[in-house]
Coordinates of C-alpha atoms in Angstrom, one line a residue:
X1198 CA 6.2 2.6 -20.5
X1199 CA 3.7 5.1 -19.4
X1200 CA 1.7 3.2 -16.7
X1201 CA -0.8 6.0 -16.6
X1202 CA -2.1 4.5 -19.8
X1203 CA -3.2 1.4 -17.9
X1204 CA -5.2 3.3 -15.0
X1205 CA -8.5 4.5 -15.9
X1206 CA -10.5 7.1 -14.2
X1207 CA -14.1 6.2 -12.8
X1208 CA -16.1 9.3 -11.9
X1209 CA -18.3 9.3 -8.9
X1210 CA -16.9 6.0 -7.4
X1211 CA -17.3 5.1 -4.5
X1212 CA -19.1 8.1 -4.0
X1213 CA -20.1 11.3 -6.0
X1214 CA -17.4 13.9 -6.5
X1215 CA -14.6 11.2 -6.3
X1216 CA -12.5 10.1 -9.3
X1217 CA -11.3 6.6 -8.6
X1218 CA -8.0 5.4 -10.0
X1219 CA -8.8 1.9 -11.3
X1220 CA -5.8 -0.4 -11.7
X1221 CA -7.7 -3.4 -13.1
X1222 CA -6.6 -2.5 -16.7
X1223 CA -2.9 -2.5 -15.5
X1224 CA -3.5 -6.0 -13.8
X1225 CA -4.9 -7.2 -17.0
X1226 CA -1.8 -6.4 -19.1
X1227 CA 1.2 -8.8 -18.2
X1228 CA 3.8 -6.4 -19.6
X1229 CA 2.4 -3.5 -17.7
X1230 CA 2.2 -5.5 -14.6
X1231 CA 5.8 -6.6 -15.0
X1232 CA 6.9 -3.1 -15.5
X1233 CA 5.0 -1.8 -12.5
X1234 CA 6.7 -4.4 -10.2
X1235 CA 10.0 -3.5 -11.6
X1236 CA 9.5 0.1 -11.0
X1237 CA 8.2 -0.5 -7.3
X1238 CA 11.3 -2.8 -6.7
X1239 CA 13.6 0.0 -7.9
X1240 CA 12.2 2.4 -5.4
X1241 CA 13.5 0.1 -2.7
X1242 CA 17.1 0.0 -4.0
X1243 CA 19.6 -2.2 -2.2
X1244 CA 18.0 -2.1 1.2
X1245 CA 17.7 -5.4 3.0
X1246 CA 14.0 -6.1 3.7
X1247 CA 12.5 -8.9 5.9
X1248 CA 8.8 -8.3 5.3
X1249 CA 6.5 -6.6 2.8
X1250 CA 3.1 -5.6 4.4
X1251 CA 0.2 -5.4 2.0
X1252 CA -2.9 -3.3 2.7
X1253 CA -6.2 -4.7 2.0
X1254 CA -7.1 -5.3 -0.8
X1255 CA -5.3 -3.6 -3.6
X1256 CA -2.0 -3.6 -1.8
X1257 CA -2.1 -7.5 -2.1
X1258 CA -1.5 -7.5 -5.9
X1259 CA 1.8 -5.9 -5.9
X1260 CA 2.8 -6.5 -2.4
X1261 CA 3.1 -10.3 -3.0
X1262 CA 5.2 -9.7 -6.2
X1263 CA 7.3 -7.4 -4.3
X1264 CA 8.0 -9.9 -1.6
X1265 CA 8.9 -12.5 -4.3
X1266 CA 11.3 -10.0 -5.8
X1267 CA 12.9 -9.3 -2.5
X1268 CA 12.9 -12.9 -1.4
X1269 CA 11.1 -12.0 1.8
X1270 CA 7.8 -12.7 3.6
X1271 CA 4.5 -11.1 2.7
X1272 CA 2.1 -10.1 5.5
X1273 CA -1.6 -9.0 4.7
X1274 CA -3.2 -6.2 6.8
X1275 CA -6.9 -6.6 6.7
X1276 CA -10.2 -5.2 8.0
X1277 CA -11.5 -6.6 11.2
X1278 CA -12.5 -10.3 11.6
X1279 CA -10.8 -11.3 8.3
X1280 CA -7.7 -12.9 9.8
X1281 CA -7.9 -16.3 11.5
X1282 CA -5.2 -16.1 14.1
X1283 CA -4.7 -13.6 17.0
X1284 CA -4.6 -10.0 15.8
X1285 CA -3.8 -6.6 17.1
X1286 CA -5.7 -3.7 15.6
X1287 CA -5.4 0.1 14.9
X1288 CA -8.5 2.3 14.4
X1289 CA -8.0 5.6 12.3
X1290 CA -10.0 8.5 11.3
X1291 CA -11.6 8.7 7.8
X1292 CA -13.1 11.8 6.2
X1293 CA -16.5 10.9 7.6
X1294 CA -16.1 8.3 10.6
X1295 CA -13.4 5.7 11.4
X1296 CA -12.0 2.4 10.2
X1297 CA -10.0 -0.4 11.7
X1298 CA -7.1 -2.5 10.4
X1299 CA -5.8 -5.8 11.8
X1300 CA -2.5 -7.9 11.6
X1301 CA -1.6 -11.2 13.1
X1302 CA 0.2 -10.7 16.3
X1303 CA 3.1 -13.0 15.2
X1304 CA 3.4 -11.5 11.6
X1305 CA 6.2 -9.1 12.5
X1306 CA 9.4 -9.9 14.6
X1307 CA 11.2 -7.4 16.8
X1308 CA 13.7 -5.7 14.5
X1309 CA 12.2 -6.9 11.2
X1310 CA 12.7 -4.4 8.4
X1311 CA 9.4 -3.6 6.7
X1312 CA 8.1 -2.2 3.4
X1313 CA 4.5 -1.1 3.6
X1314 CA 2.8 -1.4 0.2
X1315 CA -0.6 -0.1 -1.2
X1316 CA -1.8 0.8 -4.6
X1317 CA -2.4 4.3 -3.8
X1318 CA -1.6 7.1 -1.2
X1319 CA -4.5 9.4 -0.7
X1320 CA -4.9 11.1 2.6
X1321 CA -2.3 8.8 4.4
X1322 CA -4.6 7.6 7.3
X1323 CA -4.5 4.0 6.2
X1324 CA -0.7 4.0 5.8
X1325 CA -0.3 5.7 8.9
X1326 CA -2.3 3.2 10.7
X1327 CA -0.2 0.3 9.3
X1328 CA 2.9 2.0 10.4
X1329 CA 1.6 2.0 13.9
X1330 CA 0.7 -1.7 13.6
X1331 CA 4.0 -2.6 12.4
X1332 CA 5.9 -0.6 15.1
X1333 CA 3.5 -1.9 17.8
X1334 CA 4.8 -5.4 17.0
X1335 CA 8.6 -4.2 17.0
X1336 CA 9.2 -3.9 13.2
X1337 CA 10.9 -0.9 11.7
X1338 CA 9.1 0.7 8.7
X1339 CA 12.0 1.3 6.0
X1340 CA 9.7 2.6 3.3
X1341 CA 6.0 3.3 2.4
X1342 CA 5.8 2.1 -1.1
X1343 CA 3.0 3.0 -3.5
X1344 CA 2.0 2.5 -7.1
X1345 CA 0.3 6.0 -7.4
X1346 CA 0.2 9.1 -5.1
X1347 CA -2.7 11.5 -5.3
X1348 CA -0.3 14.4 -4.1
X1349 CA -3.1 16.9 -3.9
X1350 CA -4.5 15.0 -1.0
X1351 CA -1.2 15.6 1.0
X1352 CA -1.1 12.0 2.4
X1353 CA 2.8 12.5 2.9
X1354 CA 2.0 14.8 5.9
X1355 CA 0.7 11.9 7.9
X1356 CA 3.9 9.9 7.0
X1357 CA 6.4 12.8 7.9
X1358 CA 9.0 10.5 9.6
X1359 CA 8.9 7.8 7.0
X1360 CA 10.4 7.3 3.6
X1361 CA 7.5 7.7 1.0
X1362 CA 8.0 6.5 -2.6
X1363 CA 5.5 6.1 -5.6
X1364 CA 5.9 5.2 -9.1
X1365 CA 3.2 7.6 -10.4
X1366 CA 2.2 11.0 -9.0
X1367 CA -1.0 12.7 -9.8

């Protein structure tokens, strides 16, 4: 199955000059969603995983499905003031400014083997910040796992010491 048939381009979203890769058609098709989950799971192989960390918000869709497939916990990473318990945060640079992500301080235990999942790897700043959060709590990032990678934005460079896998590469 060619998953690119279920991803539509939205020009000038969220700002002029950007071509947004919209996964909602994929999410609307059960067979495509099942196939994408199977492909994401295959990227992990036989590694033993304790936690899948999903990045707000599109990383939640397949992150929870991966956690179920791996029979492990799912942990959300969110923007500030969205998580109810005690959090730790990481601020990172964007193209024009900064952003911050948070995780519950009790979400990762020392030594946990962690998959970080998001829908797309673009510049790598978000995934890099999440790696720092996981490591700050004592977890070991086993893999950064993406549905899509926009290779022309060179996000892998920010994840140099991590295993990075994607189902689709643009």
